[in-house]
């Protein structure tokens, strides 16, 4: 096994020249009135950075629960993650036909439930355009909660995670309310604080269907007593508009996810703003007006070389910190196939590599939290790093 155990290289590298469209879009973003003075906390340096989030040590956020070990987004996956010591659990959220938020990574549920085996729902199979992409399958917005509750979760990656697939057919699709109830029950039983990192999926798409997710998200959290900047909650989205909306609706911390290409709301509005624009120093300052966290994909922090090894750090962590943003990186997975070559073991693609080394290198670069499918390994790596 070869691992990257050398000290972290210098964080800074020259910024790339920004394309004209990006400059224009950024200028528009910075000039947009809703970004000016929305939430006083963002303008106050004493409440930016670590002070906001109410924590000091790096966090482990269980990505879709302990999804390396149980079918993702089930109460069993979340409960196991909490038992494994995760600081936060992460429910991705989509609405049902009757407007109830449920935990699924996408609204198409053919890959994570047994819906394809249910003859009573065969006629619900259809093709839709989701965020500009054609998708065929079964969609949460075509099912009432009562109908959805008759389904059972299955492992998304049965070939990779057969031990998790052994739990197929045992668990329901949980509502967001049920996830919160689980967290608060465990907190009452153990005295531990368990955080939440809910993510709104496809918010522009659902707005157009009249199933806006922000209102039930905020109402549910506020009803459970989670409503301040210090509460252990991180509201995430790959889009911009709905995060700005959330910033006006609640004081709970907000994370801007960075993907590739452009946020779909910006595509739909024709602004030209891309994720690359948002990673520039001006872009990060704009994000910090409405968000507390930046959530890049791990290769945006530690880019990969043409050989699949990790290259020179991008400097994004330091730039984000300078803008007053905490940094949470996704997604840390133990199997070789999901890792840069530096951390892989000699086994096949589904064997575990050295996740601890990958996480340690990210923590050395200053990241404030990681999303991981394997919270037990991530917590152990974080704790070793702290020692
Ligand atoms: O929310 C962090 C990470 O989960 C974003 O990616 O696609 O797994 O939701 P995704
Ligand atoms: Ca997510």
PDB file of C-alpha atoms in Angstrom, residues 17-288:
ATOM      1  CA  UNK A  17      -7.819  34.008 -15.288  1.00  0.00           C
ATOM      2  CA  UNK A  18     -11.566  34.199 -15.176  1.00  0.00           C
ATOM      3  CA  UNK A  19     -13.570  34.084 -18.336  1.00  0.00           C
ATOM      4  CA  UNK A  20     -15.641  37.098 -19.253  1.00  0.00           C
ATOM      5  CA  UNK A  21     -18.943  35.337 -18.653  1.00  0.00           C
ATOM      6  CA  UNK A  22     -17.823  34.422 -15.178  1.00  0.00           C
ATOM      7  CA  UNK A  23     -16.824  38.000 -14.408  1.00  0.00           C
ATOM      8  CA  UNK A  24     -20.165  39.264 -15.614  1.00  0.00           C
ATOM      9  CA  UNK A  25     -22.076  36.701 -13.610  1.00  0.00           C
ATOM     10  CA  UNK A  26     -20.036  37.397 -10.493  1.00  0.00           C
ATOM     11  CA  UNK A  27     -20.534  41.102 -10.843  1.00  0.00           C
ATOM     12  CA  UNK A  28     -24.249  40.470 -11.069  1.00  0.00           C
ATOM     13  CA  UNK A  29     -24.162  38.183  -8.045  1.00  0.00           C
ATOM     14  CA  UNK A  30     -22.236  40.723  -5.984  1.00  0.00           C
ATOM     15  CA  UNK A  31     -24.552  43.513  -7.063  1.00  0.00           C
ATOM     16  CA  UNK A  32     -27.766  41.627  -6.379  1.00  0.00           C
ATOM     17  CA  UNK A  33     -29.676  43.527  -3.663  1.00  0.00           C
ATOM     18  CA  UNK A  34     -30.677  40.376  -1.780  1.00  0.00           C
ATOM     19  CA  UNK A  35     -27.013  39.752  -1.033  1.00  0.00           C
ATOM     20  CA  UNK A  36     -26.567  43.050   0.712  1.00  0.00           C
ATOM     21  CA  UNK A  37     -27.310  43.050   4.392  1.00  0.00           C
ATOM     22  CA  UNK A  38     -29.576  40.017   4.351  1.00  0.00           C
ATOM     23  CA  UNK A  39     -28.496  38.463   7.620  1.00  0.00           C
ATOM     24  CA  UNK A  40     -26.443  40.687   9.868  1.00  0.00           C
ATOM     25  CA  UNK A  41     -24.474  37.696  11.148  1.00  0.00           C
ATOM     26  CA  UNK A  42     -22.734  37.355   7.795  1.00  0.00           C
ATOM     27  CA  UNK A  43     -21.449  40.902   7.924  1.00  0.00           C
ATOM     28  CA  UNK A  44     -20.059  40.543  11.413  1.00  0.00           C
ATOM     29  CA  UNK A  45     -16.568  39.015  11.482  1.00  0.00           C
ATOM     30  CA  UNK A  46     -17.098  37.863  15.053  1.00  0.00           C
ATOM     31  CA  UNK A  47     -19.814  35.499  13.863  1.00  0.00           C
ATOM     32  CA  UNK A  48     -18.092  34.149  10.781  1.00  0.00           C
ATOM     33  CA  UNK A  49     -15.894  31.087  10.559  1.00  0.00           C
ATOM     34  CA  UNK A  50     -15.720  28.661  13.440  1.00  0.00           C
ATOM     35  CA  UNK A  51     -17.672  30.940  15.748  1.00  0.00           C
ATOM     36  CA  UNK A  52     -20.784  30.418  13.641  1.00  0.00           C
ATOM     37  CA  UNK A  53     -20.802  26.712  13.654  1.00  0.00           C
ATOM     38  CA  UNK A  54     -20.362  26.405  17.378  1.00  0.00           C
ATOM     39  CA  UNK A  55     -17.571  23.837  17.146  1.00  0.00           C
ATOM     40  CA  UNK A  56     -13.823  23.712  17.116  1.00  0.00           C
ATOM     41  CA  UNK A  57     -12.736  20.236  16.054  1.00  0.00           C
ATOM     42  CA  UNK A  58     -13.298  18.912  12.538  1.00  0.00           C
ATOM     43  CA  UNK A  59     -16.677  17.257  12.126  1.00  0.00           C
ATOM     44  CA  UNK A  60     -17.555  13.903  10.649  1.00  0.00           C
ATOM     45  CA  UNK A  61     -20.833  14.019   8.742  1.00  0.00           C
ATOM     46  CA  UNK A  62     -22.295  10.617   7.921  1.00  0.00           C
ATOM     47  CA  UNK A  63     -23.038  10.852   4.202  1.00  0.00           C
ATOM     48  CA  UNK A  64     -26.580   9.534   3.672  1.00  0.00           C
ATOM     49  CA  UNK A  65     -26.146   7.787   7.054  1.00  0.00           C
ATOM     50  CA  UNK A  66     -23.603   5.002   7.475  1.00  0.00           C
ATOM     51  CA  UNK A  67     -24.205   4.311   3.798  1.00  0.00           C
ATOM     52  CA  UNK A  68     -21.135   2.107   3.457  1.00  0.00           C
ATOM     53  CA  UNK A  69     -22.852  -0.441   5.698  1.00  0.00           C
ATOM     54  CA  UNK A  70     -26.633  -0.053   5.312  1.00  0.00           C
ATOM     55  CA  UNK A  71     -28.945   1.029   2.460  1.00  0.00           C
ATOM     56  CA  UNK A  72     -28.571   4.808   2.327  1.00  0.00           C
ATOM     57  CA  UNK A  73     -31.102   7.229   3.739  1.00  0.00           C
ATOM     58  CA  UNK A  74     -32.808   4.755   6.053  1.00  0.00           C
ATOM     59  CA  UNK A  75     -33.321   5.184   9.781  1.00  0.00           C
ATOM     60  CA  UNK A  76     -31.074   2.129  10.220  1.00  0.00           C
ATOM     61  CA  UNK A  77     -28.286   3.860   8.268  1.00  0.00           C
ATOM     62  CA  UNK A  78     -28.637   7.047  10.324  1.00  0.00           C
ATOM     63  CA  UNK A  79     -28.833   5.194  13.637  1.00  0.00           C
ATOM     64  CA  UNK A  80     -25.732   3.154  12.865  1.00  0.00           C
ATOM     65  CA  UNK A  81     -23.892   6.345  11.894  1.00  0.00           C
ATOM     66  CA  UNK A  82     -24.783   7.894  15.238  1.00  0.00           C
ATOM     67  CA  UNK A  83     -23.626   4.741  17.065  1.00  0.00           C
ATOM     68  CA  UNK A  84     -20.352   4.983  15.127  1.00  0.00           C
ATOM     69  CA  UNK A  85     -19.799   8.458  16.528  1.00  0.00           C
ATOM     70  CA  UNK A  86     -20.739  10.684  13.598  1.00  0.00           C
ATOM     71  CA  UNK A  87     -21.212  14.304  14.637  1.00  0.00           C
ATOM     72  CA  UNK A  88     -23.909  14.954  12.020  1.00  0.00           C
ATOM     73  CA  UNK A  89     -26.058  12.775   9.795  1.00  0.00           C
ATOM     74  CA  UNK A  90     -26.929  13.846   6.265  1.00  0.00           C
ATOM     75  CA  UNK A  91     -30.439  13.446   4.863  1.00  0.00           C
ATOM     76  CA  UNK A  92     -30.838  14.444   1.201  1.00  0.00           C
ATOM     77  CA  UNK A  93     -34.422  15.614   0.785  1.00  0.00           C
ATOM     78  CA  UNK A  94     -37.080  15.436  -1.939  1.00  0.00           C
ATOM     79  CA  UNK A  95     -40.857  15.953  -1.661  1.00  0.00           C
ATOM     80  CA  UNK A  96     -43.697  13.493  -2.160  1.00  0.00           C
ATOM     81  CA  UNK A  97     -46.793  14.286  -4.246  1.00  0.00           C
ATOM     82  CA  UNK A  98     -48.469  15.547  -1.077  1.00  0.00           C
ATOM     83  CA  UNK A  99     -45.531  17.784  -0.208  1.00  0.00           C
ATOM     84  CA  UNK A 100     -43.860  15.762   2.551  1.00  0.00           C
ATOM     85  CA  UNK A 101     -40.059  15.845   2.610  1.00  0.00           C
ATOM     86  CA  UNK A 102     -38.527  12.368   2.516  1.00  0.00           C
ATOM     87  CA  UNK A 103     -34.912  11.236   2.606  1.00  0.00           C
ATOM     88  CA  UNK A 104     -33.683  10.179  -0.840  1.00  0.00           C
ATOM     89  CA  UNK A 105     -30.641  11.249  -2.815  1.00  0.00           C
ATOM     90  CA  UNK A 106     -32.733  11.845  -5.912  1.00  0.00           C
ATOM     91  CA  UNK A 107     -36.416  11.960  -6.748  1.00  0.00           C
ATOM     92  CA  UNK A 108     -35.987   8.934  -9.049  1.00  0.00           C
ATOM     93  CA  UNK A 109     -36.331   5.975  -6.705  1.00  0.00           C
ATOM     94  CA  UNK A 110     -35.760   2.998  -9.007  1.00  0.00           C
ATOM     95  CA  UNK A 111     -32.165   2.604  -7.801  1.00  0.00           C
ATOM     96  CA  UNK A 112     -32.746   2.813  -4.050  1.00  0.00           C
ATOM     97  CA  UNK A 113     -36.152   1.162  -3.481  1.00  0.00           C
ATOM     98  CA  UNK A 114     -37.966  -1.970  -4.626  1.00  0.00           C
ATOM     99  CA  UNK A 115     -40.484   0.057  -6.672  1.00  0.00           C
ATOM    100  CA  UNK A 116     -39.518  -1.738  -9.903  1.00  0.00           C
ATOM    101  CA  UNK A 117     -40.761  -5.006  -8.373  1.00  0.00           C
ATOM    102  CA  UNK A 118     -44.158  -3.565  -7.449  1.00  0.00           C
ATOM    103  CA  UNK A 119     -46.705  -4.291 -10.200  1.00  0.00           C
ATOM    104  CA  UNK A 120     -49.172  -1.834  -8.658  1.00  0.00           C
ATOM    105  CA  UNK A 121     -46.771   1.010  -9.531  1.00  0.00           C
ATOM    106  CA  UNK A 122     -45.663  -0.211 -12.963  1.00  0.00           C
ATOM    107  CA  UNK A 123     -47.684   2.501 -14.714  1.00  0.00           C
ATOM    108  CA  UNK A 124     -45.890   5.241 -12.756  1.00  0.00           C
ATOM    109  CA  UNK A 125     -42.670   4.574 -14.668  1.00  0.00           C
ATOM    110  CA  UNK A 126     -42.024   7.560 -16.888  1.00  0.00           C
ATOM    111  CA  UNK A 127     -39.380   9.809 -18.403  1.00  0.00           C
ATOM    112  CA  UNK A 128     -38.818  13.355 -17.163  1.00  0.00           C
ATOM    113  CA  UNK A 129     -36.323  16.119 -17.669  1.00  0.00           C
ATOM    114  CA  UNK A 130     -34.657  16.879 -14.338  1.00  0.00           C
ATOM    115  CA  UNK A 131     -32.281  19.840 -14.319  1.00  0.00           C
ATOM    116  CA  UNK A 132     -31.891  19.540 -18.090  1.00  0.00           C
ATOM    117  CA  UNK A 133     -31.225  15.793 -18.038  1.00  0.00           C
ATOM    118  CA  UNK A 134     -33.566  13.069 -19.260  1.00  0.00           C
ATOM    119  CA  UNK A 135     -34.290  10.559 -16.486  1.00  0.00           C
ATOM    120  CA  UNK A 136     -36.481   7.447 -16.708  1.00  0.00           C
ATOM    121  CA  UNK A 137     -37.926   5.705 -13.671  1.00  0.00           C
ATOM    122  CA  UNK A 138     -40.263   6.333 -10.756  1.00  0.00           C
ATOM    123  CA  UNK A 139     -40.364   9.725  -9.057  1.00  0.00           C
ATOM    124  CA  UNK A 140     -41.226  10.704  -5.498  1.00  0.00           C
ATOM    125  CA  UNK A 141     -43.418  13.577  -6.681  1.00  0.00           C
ATOM    126  CA  UNK A 142     -45.741  11.000  -8.294  1.00  0.00           C
ATOM    127  CA  UNK A 143     -46.281   9.105  -5.030  1.00  0.00           C
ATOM    128  CA  UNK A 144     -48.204  10.118  -1.942  1.00  0.00           C
ATOM    129  CA  UNK A 145     -46.418   9.532   1.326  1.00  0.00           C
ATOM    130  CA  UNK A 146     -48.779   6.631   2.056  1.00  0.00           C
ATOM    131  CA  UNK A 147     -47.812   4.997  -1.254  1.00  0.00           C
ATOM    132  CA  UNK A 148     -44.124   5.638  -0.733  1.00  0.00           C
ATOM    133  CA  UNK A 149     -44.309   4.052   2.699  1.00  0.00           C
ATOM    134  CA  UNK A 150     -45.302   0.713   1.121  1.00  0.00           C
ATOM    135  CA  UNK A 151     -41.894   0.573  -0.614  1.00  0.00           C
ATOM    136  CA  UNK A 152     -38.694  -0.748   0.917  1.00  0.00           C
ATOM    137  CA  UNK A 153     -35.166   0.594   0.552  1.00  0.00           C
ATOM    138  CA  UNK A 154     -32.452  -1.300  -1.317  1.00  0.00           C
ATOM    139  CA  UNK A 155     -28.693  -0.838  -1.537  1.00  0.00           C
ATOM    140  CA  UNK A 156     -27.670   1.444  -4.415  1.00  0.00           C
ATOM    141  CA  UNK A 157     -24.360  -0.374  -4.994  1.00  0.00           C
ATOM    142  CA  UNK A 158     -25.049  -4.066  -4.293  1.00  0.00           C
ATOM    143  CA  UNK A 159     -21.985  -5.216  -6.233  1.00  0.00           C
ATOM    144  CA  UNK A 160     -19.742  -2.914  -4.227  1.00  0.00           C
ATOM    145  CA  UNK A 161     -21.502  -3.313  -0.878  1.00  0.00           C
ATOM    146  CA  UNK A 162     -23.048  -6.803  -0.704  1.00  0.00           C
ATOM    147  CA  UNK A 163     -23.113  -6.769   3.107  1.00  0.00           C
ATOM    148  CA  UNK A 164     -25.310  -3.695   2.987  1.00  0.00           C
ATOM    149  CA  UNK A 165     -27.473  -5.251   0.262  1.00  0.00           C
ATOM    150  CA  UNK A 166     -28.234  -8.068   2.716  1.00  0.00           C
ATOM    151  CA  UNK A 167     -30.513  -5.502   4.389  1.00  0.00           C
ATOM    152  CA  UNK A 168     -32.547  -4.882   1.227  1.00  0.00           C
ATOM    153  CA  UNK A 169     -36.289  -4.917   1.776  1.00  0.00           C
ATOM    154  CA  UNK A 170     -36.146  -4.244   5.512  1.00  0.00           C
ATOM    155  CA  UNK A 171     -36.441  -0.484   5.850  1.00  0.00           C
ATOM    156  CA  UNK A 172     -38.894   2.203   4.778  1.00  0.00           C
ATOM    157  CA  UNK A 173     -38.149   5.532   3.152  1.00  0.00           C
ATOM    158  CA  UNK A 174     -38.129   7.889   6.155  1.00  0.00           C
ATOM    159  CA  UNK A 175     -39.675  11.328   6.292  1.00  0.00           C
ATOM    160  CA  UNK A 176     -37.510  14.238   7.400  1.00  0.00           C
ATOM    161  CA  UNK A 177     -39.713  14.454  10.472  1.00  0.00           C
ATOM    162  CA  UNK A 178     -38.869  10.838  11.333  1.00  0.00           C
ATOM    163  CA  UNK A 179     -35.167  11.564  10.933  1.00  0.00           C
ATOM    164  CA  UNK A 180     -35.457  14.463  13.376  1.00  0.00           C
ATOM    165  CA  UNK A 181     -37.448  12.312  15.786  1.00  0.00           C
ATOM    166  CA  UNK A 182     -34.693   9.679  15.652  1.00  0.00           C
ATOM    167  CA  UNK A 183     -32.022  12.286  16.376  1.00  0.00           C
ATOM    168  CA  UNK A 184     -33.921  13.749  19.290  1.00  0.00           C
ATOM    169  CA  UNK A 185     -34.734  10.303  20.735  1.00  0.00           C
ATOM    170  CA  UNK A 186     -31.056   9.309  20.622  1.00  0.00           C
ATOM    171  CA  UNK A 187     -30.055  12.656  22.124  1.00  0.00           C
ATOM    172  CA  UNK A 188     -32.520  12.120  24.981  1.00  0.00           C
ATOM    173  CA  UNK A 189     -31.287   8.561  25.575  1.00  0.00           C
ATOM    174  CA  UNK A 190     -27.556   9.259  25.379  1.00  0.00           C
ATOM    175  CA  UNK A 191     -27.103  12.922  26.249  1.00  0.00           C
ATOM    176  CA  UNK A 192     -25.122  13.316  23.041  1.00  0.00           C
ATOM    177  CA  UNK A 193     -25.678  16.132  20.570  1.00  0.00           C
ATOM    178  CA  UNK A 194     -26.307  14.829  17.063  1.00  0.00           C
ATOM    179  CA  UNK A 195     -26.205  17.302  14.206  1.00  0.00           C
ATOM    180  CA  UNK A 196     -28.026  17.341  10.891  1.00  0.00           C
ATOM    181  CA  UNK A 197     -26.893  18.337   7.414  1.00  0.00           C
ATOM    182  CA  UNK A 198     -30.061  18.280   5.296  1.00  0.00           C
ATOM    183  CA  UNK A 199     -29.659  18.864   1.561  1.00  0.00           C
ATOM    184  CA  UNK A 200     -32.409  20.128  -0.712  1.00  0.00           C
ATOM    185  CA  UNK A 201     -32.274  18.262  -4.024  1.00  0.00           C
ATOM    186  CA  UNK A 202     -33.463  19.882  -7.278  1.00  0.00           C
ATOM    187  CA  UNK A 203     -35.050  22.942  -5.620  1.00  0.00           C
ATOM    188  CA  UNK A 204     -35.699  24.828  -8.881  1.00  0.00           C
ATOM    189  CA  UNK A 205     -37.348  21.769 -10.406  1.00  0.00           C
ATOM    190  CA  UNK A 206     -39.598  21.303  -7.370  1.00  0.00           C
ATOM    191  CA  UNK A 207     -40.452  25.006  -7.164  1.00  0.00           C
ATOM    192  CA  UNK A 208     -41.854  24.744 -10.680  1.00  0.00           C
ATOM    193  CA  UNK A 209     -44.043  21.825  -9.586  1.00  0.00           C
ATOM    194  CA  UNK A 210     -45.406  23.813  -6.643  1.00  0.00           C
ATOM    195  CA  UNK A 211     -43.478  21.580  -4.221  1.00  0.00           C
ATOM    196  CA  UNK A 212     -41.007  24.126  -2.857  1.00  0.00           C
ATOM    197  CA  UNK A 213     -38.810  22.344  -0.282  1.00  0.00           C
ATOM    198  CA  UNK A 214     -37.537  25.333   1.706  1.00  0.00           C
ATOM    199  CA  UNK A 215     -40.724  26.056   3.653  1.00  0.00           C
ATOM    200  CA  UNK A 216     -41.268  22.530   5.037  1.00  0.00           C
ATOM    201  CA  UNK A 217     -37.525  22.198   5.680  1.00  0.00           C
ATOM    202  CA  UNK A 218     -37.348  25.334   7.803  1.00  0.00           C
ATOM    203  CA  UNK A 219     -40.713  24.739   9.468  1.00  0.00           C
ATOM    204  CA  UNK A 220     -39.714  21.211  10.515  1.00  0.00           C
ATOM    205  CA  UNK A 221     -36.353  22.293  11.910  1.00  0.00           C
ATOM    206  CA  UNK A 222     -37.805  25.288  13.748  1.00  0.00           C
ATOM    207  CA  UNK A 223     -40.593  23.110  15.179  1.00  0.00           C
ATOM    208  CA  UNK A 224     -37.897  20.826  16.618  1.00  0.00           C
ATOM    209  CA  UNK A 225     -36.192  23.765  18.325  1.00  0.00           C
ATOM    210  CA  UNK A 226     -33.399  24.101  15.772  1.00  0.00           C
ATOM    211  CA  UNK A 227     -33.315  27.720  14.696  1.00  0.00           C
ATOM    212  CA  UNK A 228     -30.094  29.533  15.649  1.00  0.00           C
ATOM    213  CA  UNK A 229     -26.630  29.980  14.148  1.00  0.00           C
ATOM    214  CA  UNK A 230     -25.207  27.872  16.973  1.00  0.00           C
ATOM    215  CA  UNK A 231     -27.479  24.878  16.422  1.00  0.00           C
ATOM    216  CA  UNK A 232     -25.778  21.781  14.968  1.00  0.00           C
ATOM    217  CA  UNK A 233     -27.376  22.056  11.548  1.00  0.00           C
ATOM    218  CA  UNK A 234     -25.959  22.710   8.082  1.00  0.00           C
ATOM    219  CA  UNK A 235     -28.450  23.391   5.285  1.00  0.00           C
ATOM    220  CA  UNK A 236     -26.972  22.381   1.936  1.00  0.00           C
ATOM    221  CA  UNK A 237     -27.720  22.901  -1.734  1.00  0.00           C
ATOM    222  CA  UNK A 238     -25.895  22.780  -5.065  1.00  0.00           C
ATOM    223  CA  UNK A 239     -28.055  25.733  -6.142  1.00  0.00           C
ATOM    224  CA  UNK A 240     -27.639  29.387  -5.144  1.00  0.00           C
ATOM    225  CA  UNK A 241     -31.100  30.931  -5.268  1.00  0.00           C
ATOM    226  CA  UNK A 242     -32.642  28.609  -2.716  1.00  0.00           C
ATOM    227  CA  UNK A 243     -29.728  29.067  -0.304  1.00  0.00           C
ATOM    228  CA  UNK A 244     -30.223  32.820  -0.490  1.00  0.00           C
ATOM    229  CA  UNK A 245     -33.896  32.190   0.188  1.00  0.00           C
ATOM    230  CA  UNK A 246     -33.034  29.976   3.156  1.00  0.00           C
ATOM    231  CA  UNK A 247     -30.712  32.672   4.460  1.00  0.00           C
ATOM    232  CA  UNK A 248     -33.693  35.014   4.624  1.00  0.00           C
ATOM    233  CA  UNK A 249     -35.913  32.374   6.243  1.00  0.00           C
ATOM    234  CA  UNK A 250     -33.692  31.102   9.053  1.00  0.00           C
ATOM    235  CA  UNK A 251     -30.503  31.794  10.977  1.00  0.00           C
ATOM    236  CA  UNK A 252     -29.399  28.159  10.730  1.00  0.00           C
ATOM    237  CA  UNK A 253     -25.959  27.676   9.106  1.00  0.00           C
ATOM    238  CA  UNK A 254     -25.863  27.234   5.341  1.00  0.00           C
ATOM    239  CA  UNK A 255     -23.455  25.328   3.055  1.00  0.00           C
ATOM    240  CA  UNK A 256     -22.907  26.073  -0.612  1.00  0.00           C
ATOM    241  CA  UNK A 257     -22.098  22.821  -2.386  1.00  0.00           C
ATOM    242  CA  UNK A 258     -19.734  23.057  -5.352  1.00  0.00           C
ATOM    243  CA  UNK A 259     -20.182  20.685  -8.247  1.00  0.00           C
ATOM    244  CA  UNK A 260     -18.938  20.720 -11.813  1.00  0.00           C
ATOM    245  CA  UNK A 261     -20.414  22.982 -14.459  1.00  0.00           C
ATOM    246  CA  UNK A 262     -22.974  25.426 -13.123  1.00  0.00           C
ATOM    247  CA  UNK A 263     -25.730  25.483 -10.483  1.00  0.00           C
ATOM    248  CA  UNK A 264     -28.980  24.560 -12.199  1.00  0.00           C
ATOM    249  CA  UNK A 265     -30.848  27.642 -10.960  1.00  0.00           C
ATOM    250  CA  UNK A 266     -28.156  29.789 -12.586  1.00  0.00           C
ATOM    251  CA  UNK A 267     -28.444  27.812 -15.821  1.00  0.00           C
ATOM    252  CA  UNK A 268     -32.216  28.253 -15.749  1.00  0.00           C
ATOM    253  CA  UNK A 269     -31.865  31.989 -15.123  1.00  0.00           C
ATOM    254  CA  UNK A 270     -29.153  32.355 -17.768  1.00  0.00           C
ATOM    255  CA  UNK A 271     -26.722  34.188 -15.467  1.00  0.00           C
ATOM    256  CA  UNK A 272     -23.629  32.341 -16.688  1.00  0.00           C
ATOM    257  CA  UNK A 273     -22.382  31.852 -13.114  1.00  0.00           C
ATOM    258  CA  UNK A 274     -20.374  28.628 -12.822  1.00  0.00           C
ATOM    259  CA  UNK A 275     -18.942  26.708  -9.885  1.00  0.00           C
ATOM    260  CA  UNK A 276     -15.477  27.684 -11.132  1.00  0.00           C
ATOM    261  CA  UNK A 277     -16.489  31.348 -10.753  1.00  0.00           C
ATOM    262  CA  UNK A 278     -17.658  30.639  -7.227  1.00  0.00           C
ATOM    263  CA  UNK A 279     -14.245  29.182  -6.319  1.00  0.00           C
ATOM    264  CA  UNK A 280     -12.421  32.423  -7.110  1.00  0.00           C
ATOM    265  CA  UNK A 281     -11.704  34.832  -4.268  1.00  0.00           C
ATOM    266  CA  UNK A 282     -14.433  37.214  -5.456  1.00  0.00           C
ATOM    267  CA  UNK A 283     -16.778  34.271  -5.847  1.00  0.00           C
ATOM    268  CA  UNK A 284     -16.054  33.063  -2.322  1.00  0.00           C
ATOM    269  CA  UNK A 285     -16.733  36.526  -0.932  1.00  0.00           C
ATOM    270  CA  UNK A 286     -20.090  36.482  -2.702  1.00  0.00           C
ATOM    271  CA  UNK A 287     -20.899  33.041  -1.286  1.00  0.00           C
ATOM    272  CA  UNK A 288     -19.986  34.217   2.221  1.00  0.00           C
TER     273      UNK A 288
END
